[in-house]
CSV table of C-alpha atoms in Angstrom, one decimal:
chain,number,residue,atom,x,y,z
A,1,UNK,CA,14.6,-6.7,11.0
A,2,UNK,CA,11.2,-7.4,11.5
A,3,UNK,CA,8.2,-5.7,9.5
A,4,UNK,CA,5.1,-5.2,10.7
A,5,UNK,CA,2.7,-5.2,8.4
A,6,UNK,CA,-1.5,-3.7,9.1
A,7,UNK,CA,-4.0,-5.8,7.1
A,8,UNK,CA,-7.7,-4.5,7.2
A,9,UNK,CA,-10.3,-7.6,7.2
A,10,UNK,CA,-13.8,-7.5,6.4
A,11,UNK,CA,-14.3,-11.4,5.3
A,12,UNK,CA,-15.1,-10.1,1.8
A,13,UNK,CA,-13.4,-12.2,-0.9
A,14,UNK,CA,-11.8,-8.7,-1.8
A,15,UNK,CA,-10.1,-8.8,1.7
A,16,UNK,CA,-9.1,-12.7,1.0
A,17,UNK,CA,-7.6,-11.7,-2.2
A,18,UNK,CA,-5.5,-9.4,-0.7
A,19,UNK,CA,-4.2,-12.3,2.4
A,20,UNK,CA,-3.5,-14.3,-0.9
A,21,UNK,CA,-1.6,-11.8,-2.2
A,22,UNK,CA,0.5,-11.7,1.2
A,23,UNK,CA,0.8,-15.5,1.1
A,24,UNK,CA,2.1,-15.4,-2.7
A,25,UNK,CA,4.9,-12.4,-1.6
A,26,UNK,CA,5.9,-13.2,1.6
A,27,UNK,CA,5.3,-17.1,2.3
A,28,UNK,CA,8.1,-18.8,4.2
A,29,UNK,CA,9.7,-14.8,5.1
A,30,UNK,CA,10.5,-15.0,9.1
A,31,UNK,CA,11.3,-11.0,9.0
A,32,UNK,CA,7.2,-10.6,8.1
A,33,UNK,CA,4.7,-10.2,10.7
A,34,UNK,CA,0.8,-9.6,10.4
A,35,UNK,CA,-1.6,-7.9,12.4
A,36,UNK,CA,-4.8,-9.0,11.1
A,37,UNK,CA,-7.6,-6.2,11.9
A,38,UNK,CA,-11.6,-5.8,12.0
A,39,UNK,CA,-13.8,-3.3,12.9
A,40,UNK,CA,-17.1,-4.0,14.1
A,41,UNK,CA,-18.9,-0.4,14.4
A,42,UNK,CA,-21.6,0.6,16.4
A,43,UNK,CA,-21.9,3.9,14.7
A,44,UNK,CA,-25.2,4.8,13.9
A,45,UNK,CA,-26.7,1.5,15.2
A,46,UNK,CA,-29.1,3.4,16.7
A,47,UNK,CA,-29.3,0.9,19.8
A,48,UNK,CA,-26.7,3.2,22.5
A,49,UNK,CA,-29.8,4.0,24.5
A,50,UNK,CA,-29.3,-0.1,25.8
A,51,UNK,CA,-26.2,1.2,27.8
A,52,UNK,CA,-28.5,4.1,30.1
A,53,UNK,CA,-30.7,0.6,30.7
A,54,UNK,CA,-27.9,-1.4,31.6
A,55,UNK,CA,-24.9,0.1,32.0
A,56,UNK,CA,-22.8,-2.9,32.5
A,57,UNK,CA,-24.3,-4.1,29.3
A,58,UNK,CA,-20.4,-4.8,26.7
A,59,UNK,CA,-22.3,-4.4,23.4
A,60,UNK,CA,-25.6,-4.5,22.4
A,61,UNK,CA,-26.6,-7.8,21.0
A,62,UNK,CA,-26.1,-7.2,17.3
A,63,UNK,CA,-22.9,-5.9,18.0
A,64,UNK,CA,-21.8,-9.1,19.7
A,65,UNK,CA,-23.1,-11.0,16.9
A,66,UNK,CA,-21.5,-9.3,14.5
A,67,UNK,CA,-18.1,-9.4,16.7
A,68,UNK,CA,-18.3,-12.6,17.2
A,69,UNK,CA,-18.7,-12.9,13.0
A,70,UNK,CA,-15.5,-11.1,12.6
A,71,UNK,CA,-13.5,-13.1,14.7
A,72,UNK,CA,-14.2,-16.2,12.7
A,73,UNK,CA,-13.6,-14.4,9.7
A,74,UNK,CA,-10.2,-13.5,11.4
A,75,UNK,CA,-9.5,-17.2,12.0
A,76,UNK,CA,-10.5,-18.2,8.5
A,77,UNK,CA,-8.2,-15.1,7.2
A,78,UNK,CA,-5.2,-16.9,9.9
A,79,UNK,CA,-5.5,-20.5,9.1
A,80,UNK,CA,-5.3,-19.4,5.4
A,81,UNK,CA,-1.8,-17.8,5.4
A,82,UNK,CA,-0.4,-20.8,7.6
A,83,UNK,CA,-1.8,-23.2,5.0
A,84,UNK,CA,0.1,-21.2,2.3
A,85,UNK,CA,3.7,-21.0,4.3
A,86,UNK,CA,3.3,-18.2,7.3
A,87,UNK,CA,4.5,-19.5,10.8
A,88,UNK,CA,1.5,-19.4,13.3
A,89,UNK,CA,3.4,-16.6,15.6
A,90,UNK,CA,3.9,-14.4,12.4
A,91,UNK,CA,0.0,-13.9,12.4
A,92,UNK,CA,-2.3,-11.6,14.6
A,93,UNK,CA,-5.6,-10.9,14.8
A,94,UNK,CA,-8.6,-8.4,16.6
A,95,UNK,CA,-11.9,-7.9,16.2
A,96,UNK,CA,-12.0,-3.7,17.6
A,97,UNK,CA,-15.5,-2.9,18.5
A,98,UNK,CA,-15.6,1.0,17.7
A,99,UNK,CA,-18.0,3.9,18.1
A,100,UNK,CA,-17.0,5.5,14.4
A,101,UNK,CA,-16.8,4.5,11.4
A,102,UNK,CA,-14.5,1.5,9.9
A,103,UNK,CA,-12.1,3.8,8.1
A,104,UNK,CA,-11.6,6.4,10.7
A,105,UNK,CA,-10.7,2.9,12.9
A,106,UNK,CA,-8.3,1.6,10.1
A,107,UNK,CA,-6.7,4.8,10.1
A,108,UNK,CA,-6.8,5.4,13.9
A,109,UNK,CA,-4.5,2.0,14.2
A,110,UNK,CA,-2.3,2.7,10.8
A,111,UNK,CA,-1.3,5.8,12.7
A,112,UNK,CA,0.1,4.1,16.1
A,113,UNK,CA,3.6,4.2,14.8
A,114,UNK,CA,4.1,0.5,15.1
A,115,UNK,CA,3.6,-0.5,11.4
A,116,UNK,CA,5.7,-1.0,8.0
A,117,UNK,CA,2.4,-0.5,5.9
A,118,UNK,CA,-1.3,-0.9,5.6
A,119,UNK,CA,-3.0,-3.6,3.6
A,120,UNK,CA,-6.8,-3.3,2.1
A,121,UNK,CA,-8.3,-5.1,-0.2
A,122,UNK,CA,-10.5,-3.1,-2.9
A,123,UNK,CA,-13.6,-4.2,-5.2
A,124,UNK,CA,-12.8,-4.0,-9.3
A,125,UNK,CA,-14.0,-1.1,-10.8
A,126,UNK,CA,-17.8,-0.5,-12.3
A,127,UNK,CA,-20.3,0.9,-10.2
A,128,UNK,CA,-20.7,-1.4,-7.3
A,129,UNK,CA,-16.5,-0.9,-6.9
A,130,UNK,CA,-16.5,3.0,-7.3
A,131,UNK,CA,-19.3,3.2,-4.6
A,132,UNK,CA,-17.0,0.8,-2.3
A,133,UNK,CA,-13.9,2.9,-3.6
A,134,UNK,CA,-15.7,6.2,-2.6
A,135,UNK,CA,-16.0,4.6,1.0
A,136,UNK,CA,-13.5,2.7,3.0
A,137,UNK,CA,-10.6,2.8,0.9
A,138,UNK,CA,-10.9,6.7,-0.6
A,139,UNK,CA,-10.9,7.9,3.0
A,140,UNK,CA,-7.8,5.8,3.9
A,141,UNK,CA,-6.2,7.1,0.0
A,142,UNK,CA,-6.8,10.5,1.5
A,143,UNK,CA,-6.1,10.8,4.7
A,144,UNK,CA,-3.5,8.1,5.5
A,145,UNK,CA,-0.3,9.4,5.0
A,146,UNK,CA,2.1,8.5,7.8
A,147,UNK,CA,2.0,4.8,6.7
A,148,UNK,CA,2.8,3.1,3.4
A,149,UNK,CA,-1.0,2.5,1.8
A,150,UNK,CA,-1.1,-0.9,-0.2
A,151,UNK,CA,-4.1,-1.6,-1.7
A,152,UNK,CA,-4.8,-4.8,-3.1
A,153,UNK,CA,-7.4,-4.5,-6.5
A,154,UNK,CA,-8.8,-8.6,-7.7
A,155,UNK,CA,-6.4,-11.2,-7.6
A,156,UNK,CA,-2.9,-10.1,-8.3
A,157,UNK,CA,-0.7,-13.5,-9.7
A,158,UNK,CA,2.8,-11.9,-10.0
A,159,UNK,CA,5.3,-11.0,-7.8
A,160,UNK,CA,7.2,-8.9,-10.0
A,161,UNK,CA,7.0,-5.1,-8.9
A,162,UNK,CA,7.2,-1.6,-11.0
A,163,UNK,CA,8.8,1.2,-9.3
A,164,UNK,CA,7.4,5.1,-10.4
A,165,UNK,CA,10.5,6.5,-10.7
A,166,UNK,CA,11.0,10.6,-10.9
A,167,UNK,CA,12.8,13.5,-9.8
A,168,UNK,CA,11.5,14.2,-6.2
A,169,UNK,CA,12.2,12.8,-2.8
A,170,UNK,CA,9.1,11.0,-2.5
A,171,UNK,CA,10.0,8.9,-5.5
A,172,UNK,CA,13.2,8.1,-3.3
A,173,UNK,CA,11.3,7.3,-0.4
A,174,UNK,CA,8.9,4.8,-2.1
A,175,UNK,CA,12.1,3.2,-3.4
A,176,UNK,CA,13.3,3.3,0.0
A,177,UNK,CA,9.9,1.3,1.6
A,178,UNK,CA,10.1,-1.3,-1.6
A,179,UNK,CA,13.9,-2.1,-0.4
A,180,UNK,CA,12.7,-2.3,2.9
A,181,UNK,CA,10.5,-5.0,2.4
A,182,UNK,CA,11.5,-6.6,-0.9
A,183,UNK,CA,15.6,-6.6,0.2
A,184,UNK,CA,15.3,-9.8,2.3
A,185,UNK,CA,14.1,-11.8,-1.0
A,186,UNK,CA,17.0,-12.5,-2.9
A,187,UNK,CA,14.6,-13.4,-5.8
A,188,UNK,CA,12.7,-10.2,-6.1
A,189,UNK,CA,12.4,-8.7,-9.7
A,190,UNK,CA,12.3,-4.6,-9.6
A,191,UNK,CA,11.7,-2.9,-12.7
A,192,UNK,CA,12.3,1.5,-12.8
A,193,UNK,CA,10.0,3.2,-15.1
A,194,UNK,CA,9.7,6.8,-15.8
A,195,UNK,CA,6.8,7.9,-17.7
A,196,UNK,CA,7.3,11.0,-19.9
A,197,UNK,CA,4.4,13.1,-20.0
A,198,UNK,CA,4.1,15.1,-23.6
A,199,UNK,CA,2.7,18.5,-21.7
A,200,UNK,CA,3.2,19.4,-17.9
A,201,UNK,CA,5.9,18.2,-16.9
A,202,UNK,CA,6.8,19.2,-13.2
A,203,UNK,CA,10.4,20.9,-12.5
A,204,UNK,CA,13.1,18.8,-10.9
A,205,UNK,CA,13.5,18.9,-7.1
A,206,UNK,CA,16.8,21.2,-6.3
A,207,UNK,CA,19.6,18.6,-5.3
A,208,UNK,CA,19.3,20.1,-1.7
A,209,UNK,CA,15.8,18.9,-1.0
A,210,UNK,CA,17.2,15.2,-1.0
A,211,UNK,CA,20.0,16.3,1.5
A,212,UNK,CA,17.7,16.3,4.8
A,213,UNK,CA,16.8,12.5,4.1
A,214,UNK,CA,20.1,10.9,2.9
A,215,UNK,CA,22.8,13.0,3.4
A,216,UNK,CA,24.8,15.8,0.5
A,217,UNK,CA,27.9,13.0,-0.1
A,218,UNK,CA,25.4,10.2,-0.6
A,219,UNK,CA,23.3,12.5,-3.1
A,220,UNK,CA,26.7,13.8,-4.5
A,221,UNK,CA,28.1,10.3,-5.2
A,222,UNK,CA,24.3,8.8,-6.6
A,223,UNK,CA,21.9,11.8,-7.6
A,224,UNK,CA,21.4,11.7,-10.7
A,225,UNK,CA,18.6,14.5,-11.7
A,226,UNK,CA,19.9,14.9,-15.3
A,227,UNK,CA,18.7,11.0,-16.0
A,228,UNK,CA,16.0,11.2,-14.0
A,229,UNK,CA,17.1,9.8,-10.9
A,230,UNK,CA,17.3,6.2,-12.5
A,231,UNK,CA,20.6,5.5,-10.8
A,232,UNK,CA,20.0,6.8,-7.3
A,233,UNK,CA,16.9,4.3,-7.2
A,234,UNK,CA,18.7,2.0,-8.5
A,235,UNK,CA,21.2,2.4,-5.9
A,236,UNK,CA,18.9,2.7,-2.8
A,237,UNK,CA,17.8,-0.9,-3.8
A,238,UNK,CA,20.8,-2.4,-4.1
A,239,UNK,CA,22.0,-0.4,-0.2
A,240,UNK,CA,19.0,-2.7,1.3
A,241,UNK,CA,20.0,-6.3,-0.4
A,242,UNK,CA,18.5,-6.6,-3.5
A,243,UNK,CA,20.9,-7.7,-6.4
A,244,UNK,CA,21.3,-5.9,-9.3
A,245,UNK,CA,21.1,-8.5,-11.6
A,246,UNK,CA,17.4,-8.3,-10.4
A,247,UNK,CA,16.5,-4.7,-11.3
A,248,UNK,CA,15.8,-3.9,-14.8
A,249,UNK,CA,15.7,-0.4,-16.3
A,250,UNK,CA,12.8,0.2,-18.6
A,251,UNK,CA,12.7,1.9,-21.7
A,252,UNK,CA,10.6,5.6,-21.2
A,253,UNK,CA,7.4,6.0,-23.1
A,254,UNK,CA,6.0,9.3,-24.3
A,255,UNK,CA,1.9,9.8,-23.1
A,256,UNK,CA,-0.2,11.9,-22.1
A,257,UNK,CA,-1.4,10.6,-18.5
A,258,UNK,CA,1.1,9.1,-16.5
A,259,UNK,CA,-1.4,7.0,-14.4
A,260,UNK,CA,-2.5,5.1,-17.5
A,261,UNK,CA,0.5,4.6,-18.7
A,262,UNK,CA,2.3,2.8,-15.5
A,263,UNK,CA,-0.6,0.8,-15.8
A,264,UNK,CA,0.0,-0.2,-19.3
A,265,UNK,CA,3.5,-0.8,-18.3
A,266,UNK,CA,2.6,-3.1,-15.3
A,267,UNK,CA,0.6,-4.9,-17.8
A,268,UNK,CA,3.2,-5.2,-20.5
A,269,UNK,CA,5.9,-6.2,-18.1
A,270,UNK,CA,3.7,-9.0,-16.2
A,271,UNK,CA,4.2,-6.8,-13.0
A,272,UNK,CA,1.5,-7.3,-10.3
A,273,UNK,CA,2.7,-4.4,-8.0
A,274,UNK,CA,2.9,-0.5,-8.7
A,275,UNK,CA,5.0,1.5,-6.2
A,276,UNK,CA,4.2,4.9,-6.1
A,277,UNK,CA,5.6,8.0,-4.2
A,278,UNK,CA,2.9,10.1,-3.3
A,279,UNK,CA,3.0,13.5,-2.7
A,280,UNK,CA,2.4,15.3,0.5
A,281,UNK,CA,-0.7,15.6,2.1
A,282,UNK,CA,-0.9,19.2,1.7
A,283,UNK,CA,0.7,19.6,-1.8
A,284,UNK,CA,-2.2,20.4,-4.3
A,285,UNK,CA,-3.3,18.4,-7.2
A,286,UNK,CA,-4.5,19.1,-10.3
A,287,UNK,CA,-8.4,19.1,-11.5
A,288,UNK,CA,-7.8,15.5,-12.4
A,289,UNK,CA,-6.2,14.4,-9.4
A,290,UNK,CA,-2.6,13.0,-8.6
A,291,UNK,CA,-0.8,10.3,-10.4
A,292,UNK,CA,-1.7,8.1,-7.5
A,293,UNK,CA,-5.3,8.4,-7.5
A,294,UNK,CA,-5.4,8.4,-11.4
A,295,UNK,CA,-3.6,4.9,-11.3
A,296,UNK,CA,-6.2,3.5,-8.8
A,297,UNK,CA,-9.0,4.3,-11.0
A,298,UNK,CA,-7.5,2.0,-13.8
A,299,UNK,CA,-6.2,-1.0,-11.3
A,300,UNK,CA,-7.2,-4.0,-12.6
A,301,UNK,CA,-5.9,-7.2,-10.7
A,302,UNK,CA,-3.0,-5.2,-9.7
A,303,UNK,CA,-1.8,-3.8,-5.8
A,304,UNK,CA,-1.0,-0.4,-5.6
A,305,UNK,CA,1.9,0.9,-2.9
A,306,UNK,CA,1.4,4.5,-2.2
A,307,UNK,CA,4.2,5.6,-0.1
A,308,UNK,CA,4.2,9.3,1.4
């Protein structure tokens, strides 16, 4: 089965760090196909007047200039996942000239329906990264929830991947979208965590909840809310392809924030990815934020898949 994967492109390094990071996962995988994507906006450019001069006038000239920019960068992004093991059909590329903002364009083409996920790359942290990270990629953290969000922090050099694992559907779900795209490599290493939080812990969903996605006599043979749900992840993997020889348990950890501490464990582990199921859009966080966004704040050279 084919999936279709969005990747945003500015021709920032932090954007080529995250085609790298495609190259390392998913070099030589026929079921993988990119749509590489740039947005050239003219919001705010100040210049729209030009089209009541000349109203068969495309762009304005520094709009064509900086199209024609991104459409090299686009070729550069291309030629570099071919070099590193990507078939030249697997790869495609646009340069969108839009009247808003970048994000709301990202977001705009995440939400066709057509994609798997949604690839950005992000800036390290410090204070030129948090003002990027209040930008481009917090709008898409926020708003884009009808596609799997990977974001892609510094150079990320392993392929192994750390699944959030607890007791609510979206945790399910984000196991569900790592299967999806991780089943069809037989070498993939998947390792469950579940972070125990000392104070706050939130209730277990009701056993019904899980029925509306996969069914009461799956949940009845595989749920297992008493042990955290460990096996039913475990089990979702292993319905999409991946051997379970290749999915570790870990040992749970007591802390006090779980975002730190699944990044601690990434770190420990030598994991590059963190999957996360997020919860829903209209679900309400704490003062401190979700787990998700918590996580992101910490992300060294690590991706982040935010599922839900």
């Amino acid at each position: 089965m084919e999936k279709k994967i969005l990747v945003a492109v500015d021709g920032s390094p932090y954007s080529m760090n995250s085609i790298d990071y495609l190259a390392r996962l998913f070099k030589g995988d026929p079921s993988i196909s990119l749509h590489l994507h740039a947005v050239v906006s003219e919001a705010g450019s100040g210049q729209n007047w030009m089209y009541e001069v000349d109203p068969l006038r495309e762009h304005t000239p520094l709009t064509e200039r900086r199209r024609i920019t991104a459409e090299k960068f686009l070729r550069d992004a291309k030629a570099r996942l071919v070099r590193n093991g990507f078939n030249v059909q697997q790869v495609t590329h646009v340069a969108e000239v839009s009247q808003v903002q970048a994000a709301p364009s990202i977001h705009r083409e995440a939400s066709k329906g057509v994609y798997d996920a949604l690839v950005i790359g992000r800036r390290g942290m410090g204070k030129v990264g948090e003002l990027f990270f209040g930008s481009v990629s917090a709008y898409l953290i926020d708003r884009c929830h009808d596609v799997p969000l990977w974001i892609v922090d510094g150079e990320v050099s392993s392929s192994r991947y750390l699944l959030a694992v607890h007791c609510k559907p979206q945790s399910l779900l984000a196991a569900d979208h790592l299967a999806f795209i991780a089943g069809s490599h037989p070498e993939s290493e998947i390792l469950l965590y579940h972070s125990n939080v000392l104070f706050g812990s939130e209730q277990a969903t009701e056993p019904e909840e899980f029925h509306k996605i996969w069914g009461k006599d799956w949940c009845e043979k595989y749920l297992d809310i008493e042990n955290f749900l460990f096996y039913a992840h475990a089990q979702v993997l292993m319905d999409h392809g991946v051997p379970a020889k290749h999915i570790t348990q870990l040992r749970m950890e007591w802390n006090l924030e779980v975002g730190r501490d699944l990044i601690k464990q990434a770190k420990k582990h030598r994991c590059g990815t963190i999957v996360i199921g997020r919860r829903p859009k209209e679900a309400t966080k704490s003062l401190l934020g979700g787990v998700s966004d918590r996580a992101l704040s910490q992300a060294q050279n690590l991706a982040l898949w935010l599922v839900g």
